[in-house]
mmCIF file with all atom_site columns, C-alpha atoms in Angstrom:
data_model
loop_
_atom_site.group_PDB
_atom_site.id
_atom_site.type_symbol
_atom_site.label_atom_id
_atom_site.label_alt_id
_atom_site.label_comp_id
_atom_site.label_asym_id
_atom_site.label_entity_id
_atom_site.label_seq_id
_atom_site.pdbx_PDB_ins_code
_atom_site.Cartn_x
_atom_site.Cartn_y
_atom_site.Cartn_z
_atom_site.occupancy
_atom_site.B_iso_or_equiv
_atom_site.pdbx_formal_charge
_atom_site.auth_seq_id
_atom_site.auth_comp_id
_atom_site.auth_asym_id
_atom_site.auth_atom_id
_atom_site.pdbx_PDB_model_num
ATOM 1   C CA . MET A 1 1   ? 18.622 -51.273 7.743  1.00 0.00 ? 1   MET A CA 1
ATOM 2   C CA . LYS A 1 2   ? 21.631 -52.873 9.544  1.00 0.00 ? 2   LYS A CA 1
ATOM 3   C CA . HIS A 1 3   ? 23.323 -53.334 6.155  1.00 0.00 ? 3   HIS A CA 1
ATOM 4   C CA . LYS A 1 4   ? 22.986 -49.595 5.288  1.00 0.00 ? 4   LYS A CA 1
ATOM 5   C CA . LEU A 1 5   ? 24.262 -48.578 8.741  1.00 0.00 ? 5   LEU A CA 1
ATOM 6   C CA . PHE A 1 6   ? 27.232 -50.918 8.327  1.00 0.00 ? 6   PHE A CA 1
ATOM 7   C CA . LEU A 1 7   ? 28.073 -49.463 4.883  1.00 0.00 ? 7   LEU A CA 1
ATOM 8   C CA . ALA A 1 8   ? 27.781 -45.887 6.102  1.00 0.00 ? 8   ALA A CA 1
ATOM 9   C CA . THR A 1 9   ? 30.075 -46.598 9.108  1.00 0.00 ? 9   THR A CA 1
ATOM 10  C CA . ALA A 1 10  ? 32.582 -48.404 6.842  1.00 0.00 ? 10  ALA A CA 1
ATOM 11  C CA . GLY A 1 11  ? 32.552 -45.460 4.447  1.00 0.00 ? 11  GLY A CA 1
ATOM 12  C CA . ILE A 1 12  ? 33.180 -42.928 7.212  1.00 0.00 ? 12  ILE A CA 1
ATOM 13  C CA . CYS A 1 13  ? 36.013 -45.061 8.607  1.00 0.00 ? 13  CYS A CA 1
ATOM 14  C CA . LEU A 1 14  ? 37.567 -45.335 5.150  1.00 0.00 ? 14  LEU A CA 1
ATOM 15  C CA . ALA A 1 15  ? 37.307 -41.550 4.576  1.00 0.00 ? 15  ALA A CA 1
ATOM 16  C CA . LEU A 1 16  ? 38.899 -40.879 7.976  1.00 0.00 ? 16  LEU A CA 1
ATOM 17  C CA . ALA A 1 17  ? 41.736 -43.338 7.221  1.00 0.00 ? 17  ALA A CA 1
ATOM 18  C CA . ILE A 1 18  ? 42.451 -41.601 3.890  1.00 0.00 ? 18  ILE A CA 1
ATOM 19  C CA . LEU A 1 19  ? 42.419 -38.238 5.549  1.00 0.00 ? 19  LEU A CA 1
ATOM 20  C CA . LEU A 1 20  ? 44.848 -39.380 8.283  1.00 0.00 ? 20  LEU A CA 1
ATOM 21  C CA . ILE A 1 21  ? 47.181 -40.861 5.678  1.00 0.00 ? 21  ILE A CA 1
ATOM 22  C CA . CYS A 1 22  ? 47.135 -37.589 3.659  1.00 0.00 ? 22  CYS A CA 1
ATOM 23  C CA . LEU A 1 23  ? 47.817 -35.517 6.791  1.00 0.00 ? 23  LEU A CA 1
ATOM 24  C CA . SER A 1 24  ? 50.715 -37.789 7.878  1.00 0.00 ? 24  SER A CA 1
ATOM 25  C CA . GLN A 1 25  ? 52.314 -37.621 4.427  1.00 0.00 ? 25  GLN A CA 1
ATOM 26  C CA . GLY A 1 26  ? 52.085 -33.833 4.310  1.00 0.00 ? 26  GLY A CA 1
ATOM 27  C CA . VAL A 1 27  ? 49.830 -33.813 1.250  1.00 0.00 ? 27  VAL A CA 1
ATOM 28  C CA . PHE A 1 28  ? 48.114 -30.633 2.389  1.00 0.00 ? 28  PHE A CA 1
ATOM 29  C CA . GLY A 1 29  ? 51.267 -28.902 3.510  1.00 0.00 ? 29  GLY A CA 1
ATOM 30  C CA . LYS A 1 30  ? 52.327 -27.093 6.642  1.00 0.00 ? 30  LYS A CA 1
ATOM 31  C CA . ARG A 1 31  ? 53.141 -23.429 7.251  1.00 0.00 ? 31  ARG A CA 1
ATOM 32  C CA . PRO A 1 32  ? 56.089 -23.511 9.690  1.00 0.00 ? 32  PRO A CA 1
ATOM 33  C CA . PHE A 1 33  ? 56.290 -19.719 9.984  1.00 0.00 ? 33  PHE A CA 1
ATOM 34  C CA . LYS A 1 34  ? 52.560 -18.984 10.056 1.00 0.00 ? 34  LYS A CA 1
ATOM 35  C CA . ASP A 1 35  ? 52.851 -17.110 13.368 1.00 0.00 ? 35  ASP A CA 1
ATOM 36  C CA . ILE A 1 36  ? 56.096 -15.201 12.747 1.00 0.00 ? 36  ILE A CA 1
ATOM 37  C CA . ASP A 1 37  ? 55.987 -11.420 13.077 1.00 0.00 ? 37  ASP A CA 1
ATOM 38  C CA . GLY A 1 38  ? 58.549 -8.833  12.055 1.00 0.00 ? 38  GLY A CA 1
ATOM 39  C CA . ALA A 1 39  ? 58.905 -7.824  15.714 1.00 0.00 ? 39  ALA A CA 1
ATOM 40  C CA . ASP A 1 40  ? 59.935 -11.387 16.547 1.00 0.00 ? 40  ASP A CA 1
ATOM 41  C CA . ILE A 1 41  ? 63.065 -10.970 14.378 1.00 0.00 ? 41  ILE A CA 1
ATOM 42  C CA . VAL A 1 42  ? 65.925 -9.017  16.051 1.00 0.00 ? 42  VAL A CA 1
ATOM 43  C CA . SER A 1 43  ? 68.217 -9.208  13.010 1.00 0.00 ? 43  SER A CA 1
ATOM 44  C CA . ALA A 1 44  ? 68.260 -10.880 9.657  1.00 0.00 ? 44  ALA A CA 1
ATOM 45  C CA . THR A 1 45  ? 70.678 -11.430 6.790  1.00 0.00 ? 45  THR A CA 1
ATOM 46  C CA . VAL A 1 46  ? 70.452 -13.167 3.434  1.00 0.00 ? 46  VAL A CA 1
ATOM 47  C CA . GLU A 1 47  ? 73.307 -14.761 1.590  1.00 0.00 ? 47  GLU A CA 1
ATOM 48  C CA . LEU A 1 48  ? 72.810 -15.247 -2.129 1.00 0.00 ? 48  LEU A CA 1
ATOM 49  C CA . MET A 1 49  ? 74.807 -18.079 -3.689 1.00 0.00 ? 49  MET A CA 1
ATOM 50  C CA . PRO A 1 50  ? 75.736 -17.264 -6.414 1.00 0.00 ? 50  PRO A CA 1
ATOM 51  C CA . PRO A 1 51  ? 77.009 -14.502 -6.413 1.00 0.00 ? 51  PRO A CA 1
ATOM 52  C CA . ASP A 1 52  ? 78.166 -15.222 -2.810 1.00 0.00 ? 52  ASP A CA 1
ATOM 53  C CA . VAL A 1 53  ? 76.990 -11.956 -1.370 1.00 0.00 ? 53  VAL A CA 1
ATOM 54  C CA . GLU A 1 54  ? 75.588 -11.443 2.117  1.00 0.00 ? 54  GLU A CA 1
ATOM 55  C CA . LEU A 1 55  ? 73.207 -8.570  2.910  1.00 0.00 ? 55  LEU A CA 1
ATOM 56  C CA . GLU A 1 56  ? 71.583 -7.180  6.042  1.00 0.00 ? 56  GLU A CA 1
ATOM 57  C CA . ILE A 1 57  ? 67.783 -7.094  6.027  1.00 0.00 ? 57  ILE A CA 1
ATOM 58  C CA . SER A 1 58  ? 66.352 -4.031  7.664  1.00 0.00 ? 58  SER A CA 1
ATOM 59  C CA . ASP A 1 59  ? 62.621 -4.582  6.870  1.00 0.00 ? 59  ASP A CA 1
ATOM 60  C CA . THR A 1 60  ? 61.916 -7.583  8.989  1.00 0.00 ? 60  THR A CA 1
ATOM 61  C CA . GLU A 1 61  ? 58.139 -7.157  8.600  1.00 0.00 ? 61  GLU A CA 1
ATOM 62  C CA . GLU A 1 62  ? 58.279 -7.713  4.834  1.00 0.00 ? 62  GLU A CA 1
ATOM 63  C CA . LEU A 1 63  ? 60.463 -10.772 5.362  1.00 0.00 ? 63  LEU A CA 1
ATOM 64  C CA . ALA A 1 64  ? 58.095 -12.110 8.010  1.00 0.00 ? 64  ALA A CA 1
ATOM 65  C CA . GLU A 1 65  ? 55.149 -11.639 5.617  1.00 0.00 ? 65  GLU A CA 1
ATOM 66  C CA . LEU A 1 66  ? 56.923 -13.672 2.936  1.00 0.00 ? 66  LEU A CA 1
ATOM 67  C CA . LEU A 1 67  ? 57.899 -16.398 5.467  1.00 0.00 ? 67  LEU A CA 1
ATOM 68  C CA . ARG A 1 68  ? 54.266 -16.679 6.665  1.00 0.00 ? 68  ARG A CA 1
ATOM 69  C CA . SER A 1 69  ? 53.279 -17.745 3.172  1.00 0.00 ? 69  SER A CA 1
ATOM 70  C CA . VAL A 1 70  ? 55.823 -20.612 2.907  1.00 0.00 ? 70  VAL A CA 1
ATOM 71  C CA . VAL A 1 71  ? 54.208 -24.019 2.655  1.00 0.00 ? 71  VAL A CA 1
ATOM 72  C CA . ILE A 1 72  ? 56.266 -27.164 3.128  1.00 0.00 ? 72  ILE A CA 1
ATOM 73  C CA . TYR A 1 73  ? 55.294 -30.689 2.317  1.00 0.00 ? 73  TYR A CA 1
ATOM 74  C CA . ARG A 1 74  ? 57.307 -33.810 3.043  1.00 0.00 ? 74  ARG A CA 1
ATOM 75  C CA . GLU A 1 75  ? 60.975 -34.049 3.966  1.00 0.00 ? 75  GLU A CA 1
ATOM 76  C CA . ASP A 1 76  ? 63.142 -34.343 0.855  1.00 0.00 ? 76  ASP A CA 1
ATOM 77  C CA . ASP A 1 77  ? 66.887 -34.143 0.543  1.00 0.00 ? 77  ASP A CA 1
ATOM 78  C CA . SER A 1 78  ? 66.919 -34.359 -3.262 1.00 0.00 ? 78  SER A CA 1
ATOM 79  C CA . TYR A 1 79  ? 67.658 -30.601 -3.342 1.00 0.00 ? 79  TYR A CA 1
ATOM 80  C CA . LYS A 1 80  ? 71.272 -31.781 -3.143 1.00 0.00 ? 80  LYS A CA 1
ATOM 81  C CA . ASP A 1 81  ? 70.946 -32.990 -6.730 1.00 0.00 ? 81  ASP A CA 1
ATOM 82  C CA . TYR A 1 82  ? 69.841 -29.564 -8.056 1.00 0.00 ? 82  TYR A CA 1
ATOM 83  C CA . ALA A 1 83  ? 71.866 -26.711 -9.392 1.00 0.00 ? 83  ALA A CA 1
ATOM 84  C CA . GLY A 1 84  ? 70.672 -23.097 -8.988 1.00 0.00 ? 84  GLY A CA 1
ATOM 85  C CA . GLN A 1 85  ? 70.693 -20.107 -6.736 1.00 0.00 ? 85  GLN A CA 1
ATOM 86  C CA . ALA A 1 86  ? 70.228 -20.484 -3.016 1.00 0.00 ? 86  ALA A CA 1
ATOM 87  C CA . ALA A 1 87  ? 69.072 -17.677 -0.729 1.00 0.00 ? 87  ALA A CA 1
ATOM 88  C CA . VAL A 1 88  ? 70.111 -18.417 2.820  1.00 0.00 ? 88  VAL A CA 1
ATOM 89  C CA . PHE A 1 89  ? 68.189 -16.326 5.370  1.00 0.00 ? 89  PHE A CA 1
ATOM 90  C CA . THR A 1 90  ? 69.643 -16.273 8.872  1.00 0.00 ? 90  THR A CA 1
ATOM 91  C CA . LEU A 1 91  ? 67.291 -14.929 11.547 1.00 0.00 ? 91  LEU A CA 1
ATOM 92  C CA . ILE A 1 92  ? 68.130 -14.027 15.113 1.00 0.00 ? 92  ILE A CA 1
ATOM 93  C CA . MET A 1 93  ? 64.898 -14.204 17.001 1.00 0.00 ? 93  MET A CA 1
ATOM 94  C CA . GLU A 1 94  ? 63.764 -12.121 19.989 1.00 0.00 ? 94  GLU A CA 1
ATOM 95  C CA . ASP A 1 95  ? 64.327 -15.144 22.322 1.00 0.00 ? 95  ASP A CA 1
ATOM 96  C CA . GLY A 1 96  ? 67.989 -15.404 21.178 1.00 0.00 ? 96  GLY A CA 1
ATOM 97  C CA . THR A 1 97  ? 67.613 -18.382 18.939 1.00 0.00 ? 97  THR A CA 1
ATOM 98  C CA . ALA A 1 98  ? 69.003 -18.494 15.423 1.00 0.00 ? 98  ALA A CA 1
ATOM 99  C CA . VAL A 1 99  ? 67.051 -19.946 12.481 1.00 0.00 ? 99  VAL A CA 1
ATOM 100 C CA . GLU A 1 100 ? 68.537 -20.649 9.057  1.00 0.00 ? 100 GLU A CA 1
ATOM 101 C CA . ILE A 1 101 ? 66.032 -20.847 6.176  1.00 0.00 ? 101 ILE A CA 1
ATOM 102 C CA . THR A 1 102 ? 67.371 -21.678 2.796  1.00 0.00 ? 102 THR A CA 1
ATOM 103 C CA . ASP A 1 103 ? 65.184 -20.966 -0.204 1.00 0.00 ? 103 ASP A CA 1
ATOM 104 C CA . TYR A 1 104 ? 66.227 -23.269 -3.016 1.00 0.00 ? 104 TYR A CA 1
ATOM 105 C CA . THR A 1 105 ? 63.124 -23.236 -5.177 1.00 0.00 ? 105 THR A CA 1
ATOM 106 C CA . PRO A 1 106 ? 61.178 -25.583 -5.117 1.00 0.00 ? 106 PRO A CA 1
ATOM 107 C CA . PHE A 1 107 ? 62.726 -26.578 -1.812 1.00 0.00 ? 107 PHE A CA 1
ATOM 108 C CA . VAL A 1 108 ? 63.021 -24.939 1.590  1.00 0.00 ? 108 VAL A CA 1
ATOM 109 C CA . ILE A 1 109 ? 65.701 -26.082 4.001  1.00 0.00 ? 109 ILE A CA 1
ATOM 110 C CA . ILE A 1 110 ? 65.034 -25.186 7.637  1.00 0.00 ? 110 ILE A CA 1
ATOM 111 C CA . ASP A 1 111 ? 67.967 -25.600 9.975  1.00 0.00 ? 111 ASP A CA 1
ATOM 112 C CA . GLY A 1 112 ? 69.473 -28.258 7.702  1.00 0.00 ? 112 GLY A CA 1
ATOM 113 C CA . VAL A 1 113 ? 66.291 -30.263 7.009  1.00 0.00 ? 113 VAL A CA 1
ATOM 114 C CA . GLY A 1 114 ? 65.089 -30.079 3.376  1.00 0.00 ? 114 GLY A CA 1
ATOM 115 C CA . TYR A 1 115 ? 61.436 -30.053 2.410  1.00 0.00 ? 115 TYR A CA 1
ATOM 116 C CA . GLU A 1 116 ? 59.494 -29.961 -0.870 1.00 0.00 ? 116 GLU A CA 1
ATOM 117 C CA . ALA A 1 117 ? 57.690 -26.663 -0.864 1.00 0.00 ? 117 ALA A CA 1
ATOM 118 C CA . LYS A 1 118 ? 55.009 -24.761 -2.670 1.00 0.00 ? 118 LYS A CA 1
ATOM 119 C CA . TYR A 1 119 ? 56.578 -23.061 -5.655 1.00 0.00 ? 119 TYR A CA 1
ATOM 120 C CA . GLU A 1 120 ? 55.083 -19.545 -5.516 1.00 0.00 ? 120 GLU A CA 1
ATOM 121 C CA . PRO A 1 121 ? 56.182 -18.616 -1.922 1.00 0.00 ? 121 PRO A CA 1
ATOM 122 C CA . CYS A 1 122 ? 59.666 -19.975 -2.669 1.00 0.00 ? 122 CYS A CA 1
ATOM 123 C CA . GLN A 1 123 ? 59.896 -17.890 -5.831 1.00 0.00 ? 123 GLN A CA 1
ATOM 124 C CA . ALA A 1 124 ? 58.705 -14.815 -3.904 1.00 0.00 ? 124 ALA A CA 1
ATOM 125 C CA . LEU A 1 125 ? 61.456 -15.320 -1.318 1.00 0.00 ? 125 LEU A CA 1
ATOM 126 C CA . ASN A 1 126 ? 64.047 -15.665 -4.055 1.00 0.00 ? 126 ASN A CA 1
ATOM 127 C CA . SER A 1 127 ? 62.784 -12.589 -5.838 1.00 0.00 ? 127 SER A CA 1
ATOM 128 C CA . TYR A 1 128 ? 62.847 -10.649 -2.586 1.00 0.00 ? 128 TYR A CA 1
ATOM 129 C CA . ALA A 1 129 ? 66.509 -11.624 -1.949 1.00 0.00 ? 129 ALA A CA 1
ATOM 130 C CA . ASN A 1 130 ? 67.502 -10.680 -5.512 1.00 0.00 ? 130 ASN A CA 1
ATOM 131 C CA . ALA A 1 131 ? 65.648 -7.336  -5.212 1.00 0.00 ? 131 ALA A CA 1
ATOM 132 C CA . LEU A 1 132 ? 67.662 -6.616  -2.048 1.00 0.00 ? 132 LEU A CA 1
ATOM 133 C CA . LEU A 1 133 ? 70.846 -7.360  -4.019 1.00 0.00 ? 133 LEU A CA 1
ATOM 134 C CA . SER A 1 134 ? 69.771 -4.985  -6.827 1.00 0.00 ? 134 SER A CA 1
ATOM 135 C CA . GLN A 1 135 ? 68.923 -2.264  -4.313 1.00 0.00 ? 135 GLN A CA 1
ATOM 136 C CA . SER A 1 136 ? 72.295 -2.640  -2.614 1.00 0.00 ? 136 SER A CA 1
ATOM 137 C CA . GLY A 1 137 ? 74.183 -1.685  -5.779 1.00 0.00 ? 137 GLY A CA 1
ATOM 138 C CA . ILE A 1 138 ? 76.669 -4.531  -5.335 1.00 0.00 ? 138 ILE A CA 1
#
């Protein structure tokens, strides 16, 4: 009986250790903007590079909805080795703070810190920025 109890306890401890390691490594991901609301954003712009165009964003609720879906994993600065289009979102929040979020699929850079990110939300942000460009007629 003692042997079975010891094995069960050891198994639970091992499972908890694995879970803690996974959480600390960001395996499951984090949603840094899960609580953002369109009303929290006073103003927003997006700069697309290329073509080096900056646009005002009037529908902050749609932007907030897209940002809520962003999932980041571990810090990763290897985005510097990639070539492609970046969409730099600059948000001025209700409390006066500024937040810069760069979508560089499959990376998200938040205030200068790069993260691996879930592909689909990144691609949705990029598509949104390019749709704004198309709608602007530039």
